């Protein structure tokens, strides 16, 4: 992409999502380092431009690396990314049965922009999902999203991992047969028409199961896919749902929200959210919460006898305000309880911090004592150094005096040797003269 756009790349905001189910694979990918064997098929010009040689490997430049965001993502159970221009999913669908393949392709269709492109592996096709995609290149498995079909999330975001689905590569259950498909379609139709939409949350308030059409209540923002229900829920429902979840977890009873004004398919309606929390072992092996979105019929808004004298619109408005006031009070009480819990946690944190501070204070005192001892040792060393410096100077003076004395002694020795030589020479001359005198006396 950078090679194609060249200098024009600065005009675009490019974000690439690299996803996998396994954290170990993502850790390696985030390093963006490749062995020589891995890049053997890449032109040297590309290597020189986009890679840096380091410790015998090739490191991708930071400019290109910053375009890619790596994240753990399960195609089967996690909500899809949105506002995508291209999806490349190669050699994954071959491990899924037909139902899961259809759900994943619906997720891709939901996440792609109109006319967005999808790449599949050589052994993969869109199968019965040709209503969602148009074939661009059958041989290369390139498809384009059909913009005339509205994107929907699959009916089920199944709470099963990819690893479990790969183990069922050759499964041939009844749902893959035409009769089972028909029954499945009827079940979905009945759920969509007669039963309210609902979601199941885990202990982290992340969505693990969806039933019915939840599109009007949940929204996916651009960027990294979020699973937390409070991140996905519509803004006008968020505050009510937060209080419901909190109260349901404390009571383990079914909790209902106030009647909320809401816009559904462009029409004003009133809805109620009902929540119940199930501890671990009661419904599943782990604790879960179920949230139901129920649309109320237009006449499901009772009027008290005191309001009969009022007009219908005024009575409804008063009743609505009374319920909103009650819900605000309950929400306020919930907030107070949350704050009390938070204060208790803060108090505990403060006590831990106080204990840590006292330990740090004790450590500081020990360090201060050690510092004083070190200071005393430094002063003693300084005094010893001064004494050594004085002794060294005295030794230097004595050494100079000794060197002078040695020089004088050397000169004296040389003078004595010279005098001895002269004396020897004089004695030799005296012997010669004595010999001459003896000769004269004898003659």
Short mmCIF file of C-alpha atoms in Angstrom, two decimals:
data_model
loop_
_atom_site.label_atom_id
_atom_site.label_comp_id
_atom_site.label_asym_id
_atom_site.label_seq_id
_atom_site.Cartn_x
_atom_site.Cartn_y
_atom_site.Cartn_z
CA UNK A 1 0.00 0.00 0.00
CA UNK A 2 2.81 2.40 0.87
CA UNK A 3 4.60 1.42 -2.32
CA UNK A 4 1.48 2.10 -4.41
CA UNK A 5 0.52 5.42 -2.81
CA UNK A 6 4.03 6.80 -2.45
CA UNK A 7 4.03 10.37 -1.13
CA UNK A 8 0.22 10.43 -1.32
CA UNK A 9 0.02 8.11 1.68
CA UNK A 10 0.10 11.13 4.01
CA UNK A 11 -3.36 12.10 2.72
CA UNK A 12 -4.95 8.96 4.13
CA UNK A 13 -5.46 7.59 7.62
CA UNK A 14 -4.54 3.94 7.22
CA UNK A 15 -5.35 1.43 9.96
CA UNK A 16 -4.75 -2.29 9.50
CA UNK A 17 -6.04 -4.83 12.04
CA UNK A 18 -4.03 -8.03 12.40
CA UNK A 19 -6.03 -10.54 14.45
CA UNK A 20 -5.62 -14.08 15.69
CA UNK A 21 -7.03 -16.31 18.39
CA UNK A 22 -3.67 -17.13 19.96
CA UNK A 23 -1.71 -14.63 22.06
CA UNK A 24 1.62 -16.28 21.24
CA UNK A 25 1.16 -15.65 17.52
CA UNK A 26 0.24 -12.02 18.20
CA UNK A 27 3.34 -11.53 20.37
CA UNK A 28 5.57 -12.70 17.53
CA UNK A 29 3.69 -10.56 15.01
CA UNK A 30 4.00 -7.42 17.15
CA UNK A 31 7.81 -7.73 17.11
CA UNK A 32 7.81 -7.28 13.29
CA UNK A 33 11.15 -9.08 12.99
CA UNK A 34 11.82 -11.65 10.27
CA UNK A 35 14.63 -14.07 9.52
CA UNK A 36 16.52 -14.01 6.23
CA UNK A 37 14.66 -17.12 5.12
CA UNK A 38 11.31 -15.42 5.75
CA UNK A 39 12.12 -12.47 3.46
CA UNK A 40 13.93 -14.47 0.79
CA UNK A 41 11.14 -13.86 -1.72
CA UNK A 42 11.07 -10.07 -1.26
CA UNK A 43 12.91 -7.76 -3.64
CA UNK A 44 16.11 -6.27 -2.24
CA UNK A 45 14.80 -2.80 -3.11
CA UNK A 46 11.79 -3.34 -0.86
CA UNK A 47 13.97 -4.73 1.93
CA UNK A 48 16.28 -1.72 1.79
CA UNK A 49 13.33 0.69 1.82
CA UNK A 50 11.07 -0.79 4.50
CA UNK A 51 13.35 -2.95 6.68
CA UNK A 52 16.40 -2.46 8.90
CA UNK A 53 18.96 -5.23 9.33
CA UNK A 54 19.49 -5.97 13.02
CA UNK A 55 21.24 -8.95 14.63
CA UNK A 56 21.00 -11.01 11.46
CA UNK A 57 17.27 -10.34 11.08
CA UNK A 58 15.08 -7.82 9.27
CA UNK A 59 13.15 -5.31 11.41
CA UNK A 60 10.16 -3.56 9.84
CA UNK A 61 10.44 0.24 9.91
CA UNK A 62 8.37 1.98 12.57
CA UNK A 63 6.41 3.98 9.98
CA UNK A 64 4.91 0.83 8.48
CA UNK A 65 4.63 -0.94 11.85
CA UNK A 66 2.51 1.91 13.25
CA UNK A 67 -0.13 1.24 10.58
CA UNK A 68 -0.92 -2.19 12.04
CA UNK A 69 -2.83 -2.87 15.26
CA UNK A 70 -2.63 -6.46 16.51
CA UNK A 71 -5.48 -7.76 18.66
CA UNK A 72 -6.90 -11.07 19.88
CA UNK A 73 -10.19 -11.70 18.09
CA UNK A 74 -12.43 -14.76 17.84
CA UNK A 75 -14.46 -14.75 14.63
CA UNK A 76 -17.08 -17.01 16.18
CA UNK A 77 -17.90 -15.20 19.41
CA UNK A 78 -16.51 -11.64 19.18
CA UNK A 79 -18.37 -8.75 17.50
CA UNK A 80 -16.82 -7.77 14.16
CA UNK A 81 -14.74 -4.70 13.42
CA UNK A 82 -16.67 -1.99 11.58
CA UNK A 83 -16.07 0.50 8.76
CA UNK A 84 -13.60 -1.80 7.02
CA UNK A 85 -12.58 -1.36 3.39
CA UNK A 86 -10.94 -4.77 3.01
CA UNK A 87 -11.06 -8.09 4.85
CA UNK A 88 -8.50 -10.83 4.22
CA UNK A 89 -9.53 -14.14 5.81
CA UNK A 90 -7.62 -16.98 4.21
CA UNK A 91 -7.76 -20.68 5.13
CA UNK A 92 -9.99 -20.20 8.17
CA UNK A 93 -13.51 -20.92 6.92
CA UNK A 94 -12.47 -24.42 5.80
CA UNK A 95 -12.45 -25.42 9.48
CA UNK A 96 -16.08 -24.34 10.05
CA UNK A 97 -19.34 -26.06 9.30
CA UNK A 98 -21.87 -24.35 7.04
CA UNK A 99 -23.73 -22.58 9.85
CA UNK A 100 -20.58 -21.01 11.25
CA UNK A 101 -19.35 -20.09 7.76
CA UNK A 102 -22.62 -18.28 7.13
CA UNK A 103 -22.39 -16.43 10.47
CA UNK A 104 -18.79 -15.35 9.85
CA UNK A 105 -19.60 -14.13 6.34
CA UNK A 106 -22.55 -12.16 7.74
CA UNK A 107 -20.13 -10.58 10.23
CA UNK A 108 -17.77 -9.62 7.41
CA UNK A 109 -20.68 -8.16 5.45
CA UNK A 110 -21.74 -6.18 8.52
CA UNK A 111 -18.22 -4.82 9.12
CA UNK A 112 -17.37 -3.89 5.52
CA UNK A 113 -18.13 -0.52 3.99
CA UNK A 114 -20.35 -0.50 0.87
CA UNK A 115 -18.44 -2.10 -2.03
CA UNK A 116 -15.78 -3.29 0.44
CA UNK A 117 -13.50 -6.12 -0.72
CA UNK A 118 -13.07 -9.57 0.86
CA UNK A 119 -10.24 -12.06 0.16
CA UNK A 120 -10.68 -15.79 0.93
CA UNK A 121 -8.36 -18.77 0.64
CA UNK A 122 -8.03 -20.82 -2.53
CA UNK A 123 -10.09 -23.65 -1.03
CA UNK A 124 -12.86 -21.35 0.26
CA UNK A 125 -15.98 -19.87 -1.33
CA UNK A 126 -18.93 -17.77 -0.20
CA UNK A 127 -21.24 -20.77 -0.66
CA UNK A 128 -24.84 -19.79 -0.02
CA UNK A 129 -23.93 -16.22 0.94
CA UNK A 130 -23.97 -14.95 -2.66
CA UNK A 131 -26.79 -12.60 -1.65
CA UNK A 132 -24.22 -10.73 0.49
CA UNK A 133 -21.25 -10.65 -1.89
CA UNK A 134 -20.55 -10.32 -5.61
CA UNK A 135 -17.72 -12.36 -7.12
CA UNK A 136 -14.95 -10.15 -8.52
CA UNK A 137 -12.38 -12.87 -9.33
CA UNK A 138 -13.50 -16.45 -8.76
CA UNK A 139 -10.03 -17.93 -9.27
CA UNK A 140 -8.35 -15.55 -6.82
CA UNK A 141 -11.33 -15.72 -4.41
CA UNK A 142 -11.94 -11.96 -4.40
CA UNK A 143 -15.44 -10.72 -3.54
CA UNK A 144 -17.18 -7.36 -3.19
CA UNK A 145 -19.79 -6.52 -0.56
CA UNK A 146 -23.25 -5.91 -1.96
CA UNK A 147 -24.35 -2.46 -0.86
CA UNK A 148 -28.04 -3.08 -1.59
CA UNK A 149 -28.25 -5.57 1.30
CA UNK A 150 -28.37 -4.07 4.80
CA UNK A 151 -25.74 -5.44 7.15
CA UNK A 152 -26.88 -7.36 10.25
CA UNK A 153 -25.04 -9.09 13.03
CA UNK A 154 -25.52 -12.88 13.08
CA UNK A 155 -28.31 -14.08 15.34
CA UNK A 156 -25.87 -15.92 17.56
CA UNK A 157 -22.43 -14.83 18.70
CA UNK A 158 -21.62 -18.31 19.89
CA UNK A 159 -19.65 -18.84 23.07
CA UNK A 160 -17.28 -21.30 21.46
CA UNK A 161 -13.66 -20.88 20.47
CA UNK A 162 -12.11 -21.40 17.05
CA UNK A 163 -10.14 -24.33 18.39
CA UNK A 164 -13.36 -26.17 19.24
CA UNK A 165 -14.78 -25.44 15.80
CA UNK A 166 -11.66 -26.76 14.03
CA UNK A 167 -12.14 -30.07 15.80
CA UNK A 168 -15.51 -30.33 14.04
CA UNK A 169 -14.10 -29.93 10.54
CA UNK A 170 -15.75 -33.08 9.29
CA UNK A 171 -18.92 -32.91 11.42
CA UNK A 172 -22.19 -33.58 9.64
CA UNK A 173 -24.88 -32.60 12.14
CA UNK A 174 -28.54 -32.28 11.30
CA UNK A 175 -28.47 -28.48 11.07
CA UNK A 176 -26.47 -28.77 7.83
CA UNK A 177 -29.31 -30.67 6.15
CA UNK A 178 -32.04 -28.86 4.18
CA UNK A 179 -34.78 -29.77 6.66
CA UNK A 180 -32.71 -28.57 9.58
CA UNK A 181 -31.93 -25.34 7.71
CA UNK A 182 -35.64 -24.75 7.21
CA UNK A 183 -36.34 -25.38 10.90
CA UNK A 184 -33.47 -23.06 11.85
CA UNK A 185 -34.86 -20.31 9.63
CA UNK A 186 -38.35 -20.70 11.13
CA UNK A 187 -36.91 -20.56 14.66
CA UNK A 188 -35.03 -17.38 13.85
CA UNK A 189 -38.13 -15.84 12.29
CA UNK A 190 -40.25 -16.63 15.36
CA UNK A 191 -37.57 -15.29 17.69
CA UNK A 192 -37.30 -12.09 15.68
CA UNK A 193 -41.09 -11.50 15.61
CA UNK A 194 -42.49 -12.80 18.89
CA UNK A 195 -39.67 -12.86 21.40
CA UNK A 196 -37.80 -9.81 22.73
CA UNK A 197 -34.14 -9.38 21.93
CA UNK A 198 -31.75 -10.39 24.68
CA UNK A 199 -28.05 -10.68 25.40
CA UNK A 200 -26.00 -12.70 27.88
CA UNK A 201 -23.06 -11.14 29.73
CA UNK A 202 -20.13 -12.78 31.51
CA UNK A 203 -18.63 -11.66 34.82
CA UNK A 204 -16.73 -8.88 33.02
CA UNK A 205 -19.97 -7.54 31.51
CA UNK A 206 -18.85 -8.65 28.04
CA UNK A 207 -21.38 -10.03 25.56
CA UNK A 208 -21.07 -13.80 25.07
CA UNK A 209 -24.48 -14.60 23.53
CA UNK A 210 -27.03 -12.70 21.44
CA UNK A 211 -30.61 -13.73 20.66
CA UNK A 212 -33.02 -11.80 18.48
CA UNK A 213 -32.39 -8.51 16.70
CA UNK A 214 -30.29 -6.34 19.01
CA UNK A 215 -29.15 -3.91 16.28
CA UNK A 216 -31.42 -1.07 17.55
CA UNK A 217 -29.91 -1.26 21.04
CA UNK A 218 -26.21 -1.91 20.34
CA UNK A 219 -23.81 0.06 18.19
CA UNK A 220 -20.25 -0.66 17.11
CA UNK A 221 -17.88 2.30 16.87
CA UNK A 222 -15.04 2.58 14.40
CA UNK A 223 -11.76 1.05 15.52
CA UNK A 224 -10.98 -1.88 17.74
CA UNK A 225 -13.99 -4.06 18.46
CA UNK A 226 -15.27 -3.68 22.03
CA UNK A 227 -17.11 -6.47 23.84
CA UNK A 228 -18.20 -4.61 26.98
CA UNK A 229 -21.95 -4.04 26.91
CA UNK A 230 -21.59 -0.54 28.37
CA UNK A 231 -19.31 0.32 25.42
CA UNK A 232 -21.80 -1.04 22.88
CA UNK A 233 -25.16 0.02 24.34
CA UNK A 234 -26.83 3.12 22.92
CA UNK A 235 -26.10 6.31 24.82
CA UNK A 236 -29.71 6.87 25.89
CA UNK A 237 -29.81 3.41 27.51
CA UNK A 238 -26.35 3.30 29.10
CA UNK A 239 -27.11 4.93 32.45
CA UNK A 240 -30.21 2.81 33.07
CA UNK A 241 -28.42 -0.40 32.11
CA UNK A 242 -25.45 0.38 34.35
CA UNK A 243 -27.74 0.72 37.38
CA UNK A 244 -29.71 -2.40 36.45
CA UNK A 245 -26.60 -4.57 36.19
CA UNK A 246 -25.28 -3.29 39.50
CA UNK A 247 -28.56 -3.92 41.36
CA UNK A 248 -29.09 -7.32 39.73
CA UNK A 249 -25.63 -8.51 40.80
CA UNK A 250 -26.37 -7.50 44.39
CA UNK A 251 -29.80 -9.11 44.64
CA UNK A 252 -29.72 -12.04 42.17
CA UNK A 253 -33.31 -11.11 41.36
CA UNK A 254 -35.02 -9.94 38.18
CA UNK A 255 -34.75 -6.14 37.94
CA UNK A 256 -36.72 -3.98 35.50
CA UNK A 257 -35.93 -0.49 34.30
CA UNK A 258 -38.33 2.40 33.97
CA UNK A 259 -40.28 2.84 30.75
CA UNK A 260 -37.76 4.52 28.46
CA UNK A 261 -38.62 6.67 25.46
CA UNK A 262 -36.78 5.19 22.49
CA UNK A 263 -36.75 5.43 18.70
CA UNK A 264 -37.18 2.08 16.95
CA UNK A 265 -37.07 1.97 13.15
CA UNK A 266 -37.78 5.70 13.08
CA UNK A 267 -40.86 5.39 15.32
CA UNK A 268 -41.09 6.60 18.95
CA UNK A 269 -41.74 3.71 21.35
CA UNK A 270 -41.30 2.88 25.01
CA UNK A 271 -39.06 0.02 26.05
CA UNK A 272 -38.20 -1.74 29.29
CA UNK A 273 -34.89 -3.46 30.02
CA UNK A 274 -35.09 -6.45 32.34
CA UNK A 275 -31.95 -7.89 33.93
CA UNK A 276 -31.19 -10.90 36.08
CA UNK A 277 -27.91 -12.14 37.46
CA UNK A 278 -27.14 -15.87 37.76
CA UNK A 279 -24.28 -16.98 40.06
CA UNK A 280 -21.82 -19.62 38.87
CA UNK A 281 -23.39 -23.07 38.75
CA UNK A 282 -26.99 -21.88 38.60
CA UNK A 283 -27.34 -21.38 34.86
CA UNK A 284 -23.83 -22.04 33.55
CA UNK A 285 -20.47 -22.99 35.02
CA UNK A 286 -19.61 -19.30 35.37
CA UNK A 287 -21.64 -16.34 36.59
CA UNK A 288 -23.68 -14.63 33.87
CA UNK A 289 -26.29 -11.91 33.51
CA UNK A 290 -29.18 -11.80 31.04
CA UNK A 291 -30.50 -8.50 29.66
CA UNK A 292 -33.85 -8.45 27.81
CA UNK A 293 -35.02 -5.53 25.66
CA UNK A 294 -38.83 -5.43 25.64
CA UNK A 295 -40.87 -3.04 23.48
CA UNK A 296 -44.10 -2.06 25.25
CA UNK A 297 -47.42 -1.84 23.39
CA UNK A 298 -48.75 1.72 22.97
CA UNK A 299 -51.53 1.30 25.59
CA UNK A 300 -49.29 -0.23 28.26
CA UNK A 301 -49.07 2.93 30.32
CA UNK A 302 -51.74 2.90 33.11
CA UNK A 303 -53.32 6.11 34.37
CA UNK A 304 -54.30 6.58 38.04
CA UNK A 305 -57.84 7.74 39.01
CA UNK A 306 -56.44 11.11 40.10
CA UNK A 307 -55.39 11.74 36.51
CA UNK A 308 -58.75 11.02 34.87
CA UNK A 309 -59.67 14.72 34.82
CA UNK A 310 -56.58 15.50 32.82
CA UNK A 311 -56.19 15.07 29.12
CA UNK A 312 -54.69 11.83 27.95
CA UNK A 313 -51.45 13.51 26.84
CA UNK A 314 -51.08 15.40 30.14
CA UNK A 315 -51.79 12.29 32.17
CA UNK A 316 -49.25 10.28 30.22
CA UNK A 317 -46.69 13.03 30.61
CA UNK A 318 -47.26 13.27 34.38
CA UNK A 319 -47.03 9.52 34.74
CA UNK A 320 -43.87 9.51 32.68
CA UNK A 321 -42.31 12.26 34.81
CA UNK A 322 -43.25 10.43 38.00
CA UNK A 323 -41.61 7.26 36.77
CA UNK A 324 -38.55 9.15 35.59
CA UNK A 325 -38.31 10.81 39.01
CA UNK A 326 -38.57 7.43 40.72
CA UNK A 327 -35.92 5.99 38.45
CA UNK A 328 -33.67 9.00 39.05
CA UNK A 329 -34.01 8.47 42.80
CA UNK A 330 -33.23 4.79 42.45
CA UNK A 331 -30.32 5.59 40.16
CA UNK A 332 -29.09 8.13 42.70
CA UNK A 333 -29.37 5.56 45.47
CA UNK A 334 -27.48 3.06 43.33
CA UNK A 335 -24.82 5.67 42.67
CA UNK A 336 -24.57 6.38 46.40
CA UNK A 337 -24.14 2.67 47.13
CA UNK A 338 -21.51 2.42 44.41
CA UNK A 339 -19.72 5.43 45.90
CA UNK A 340 -19.87 3.87 49.36
CA UNK A 341 -18.36 0.70 47.95
CA UNK A 342 -15.74 2.76 46.14
CA UNK A 343 -15.01 4.68 49.35
CA UNK A 344 -14.48 1.42 51.22
CA UNK A 345 -12.11 0.27 48.49
CA UNK A 346 -10.36 3.65 48.58
CA UNK A 347 -10.08 3.43 52.38
CA UNK A 348 -8.52 -0.01 52.05
CA UNK A 349 -6.21 1.31 49.36
CA UNK A 350 -5.34 4.29 51.57
CA UNK A 351 -4.50 2.00 54.48
CA UNK A 352 -2.29 -0.08 52.22
CA UNK A 353 -0.66 3.10 50.92
CA UNK A 354 -0.19 4.33 54.51
CA UNK A 355 1.46 1.04 55.44
CA UNK A 356 3.66 1.29 52.36
CA UNK A 357 4.51 4.88 53.30
CA UNK A 358 5.51 3.84 56.83
CA UNK A 359 7.70 1.10 55.41
CA UNK A 360 9.22 3.62 53.02
CA UNK A 361 9.75 6.04 55.93
CA UNK A 362 11.51 3.32 57.92
CA UNK A 363 13.62 2.51 54.89
CA UNK A 364 14.46 6.20 54.51
CA UNK A 365 15.59 6.37 58.14
CA UNK A 366 17.80 3.34 57.62
CA UNK A 367 19.18 4.94 54.48
CA UNK A 368 19.77 8.18 56.39
CA UNK A 369 21.67 6.29 59.11
CA UNK A 370 23.68 4.48 56.46
CA UNK A 371 24.35 7.81 54.79
CA UNK A 372 25.68 9.28 58.04
CA UNK A 373 27.92 6.26 58.57
CA UNK A 374 29.12 6.59 55.00
CA UNK A 375 29.76 10.29 55.58
CA UNK A 376 31.85 9.48 58.68
CA UNK A 377 33.79 6.87 56.74
CA UNK A 378 34.38 9.40 53.98
CA UNK A 379 35.72 11.92 56.49
CA UNK A 380 38.06 9.30 57.97
CA UNK A 381 39.23 8.37 54.50
CA UNK A 382 39.75 12.06 53.73
CA UNK A 383 41.89 12.46 56.87
CA UNK A 384 43.89 9.35 56.00
CA UNK A 385 44.38 10.64 52.47
CA UNK A 386 45.73 13.94 53.81
CA UNK A 387 48.16 12.10 56.10
CA UNK A 388 49.26 9.91 53.21
CA UNK A 389 49.69 13.00 51.06
CA UNK A 390 51.94 14.60 53.77
CA UNK A 391 54.00 11.42 54.15
CA UNK A 392 54.28 11.19 50.38
CA UNK A 393 55.61 14.75 50.23
CA UNK A 394 58.16 13.98 52.99
CA UNK A 395 59.23 10.83 51.17
CA UNK A 396 59.61 12.89 48.00
CA UNK A 397 61.86 15.41 49.83
CA UNK A 398 63.97 12.63 51.36
CA UNK A 399 64.21 11.00 47.95
CA UNK A 400 65.51 14.26 46.48
CA UNK A 401 68.04 14.64 49.31
CA UNK A 402 69.14 11.03 48.88
CA UNK A 403 69.55 11.55 45.15
CA UNK A 404 71.73 14.65 45.84
CA UNK A 405 73.84 12.74 48.37
CA UNK A 406 74.28 9.87 45.90
CA UNK A 407 75.43 12.34 43.28
CA UNK A 408 77.94 13.93 45.68
CA UNK A 409 79.20 10.49 46.72
CA UNK A 410 79.66 9.57 43.10
CA UNK A 411 81.68 12.71 42.46
CA UNK A 412 83.83 12.04 45.54
CA UNK A 413 84.47 8.46 44.41
CA UNK A 414 85.52 9.64 40.97
CA UNK A 415 87.88 12.22 42.54
CA UNK A 416 89.43 9.60 44.83
CA UNK A 417 89.94 7.25 41.89
CA UNK A 418 91.63 10.04 39.98
CA UNK A 419 93.95 10.77 42.92
CA UNK A 420 94.77 7.07 43.26
CA UNK A 421 95.69 6.89 39.56
CA UNK A 422 97.92 9.93 39.87
CA UNK A 423 99.61 8.44 42.94
CA UNK A 424 100.23 5.19 41.11
CA UNK A 425 101.69 7.11 38.19
CA UNK A 426 103.95 9.09 40.57
CA UNK A 427 105.12 5.90 42.28
CA UNK A 428 105.95 4.41 38.88
CA UNK A 429 108.03 7.43 37.97
CA UNK A 430 109.74 7.26 41.36
CA UNK A 431 110.68 3.63 40.74
CA UNK A 432 112.15 4.57 37.37
CA UNK A 433 114.21 7.34 38.90
CA UNK A 434 115.33 5.03 41.69
CA UNK A 435 116.47 2.48 39.11
CA UNK A 436 118.44 5.11 37.28
CA UNK A 437 120.18 6.17 40.51
CA UNK A 438 121.08 2.57 41.32
CA UNK A 439 122.68 2.22 37.91
CA UNK A 440 124.70 5.36 38.39
CA UNK A 441 125.95 4.27 41.83
CA UNK A 442 127.02 0.87 40.53
CA UNK A 443 129.06 2.30 37.76
#
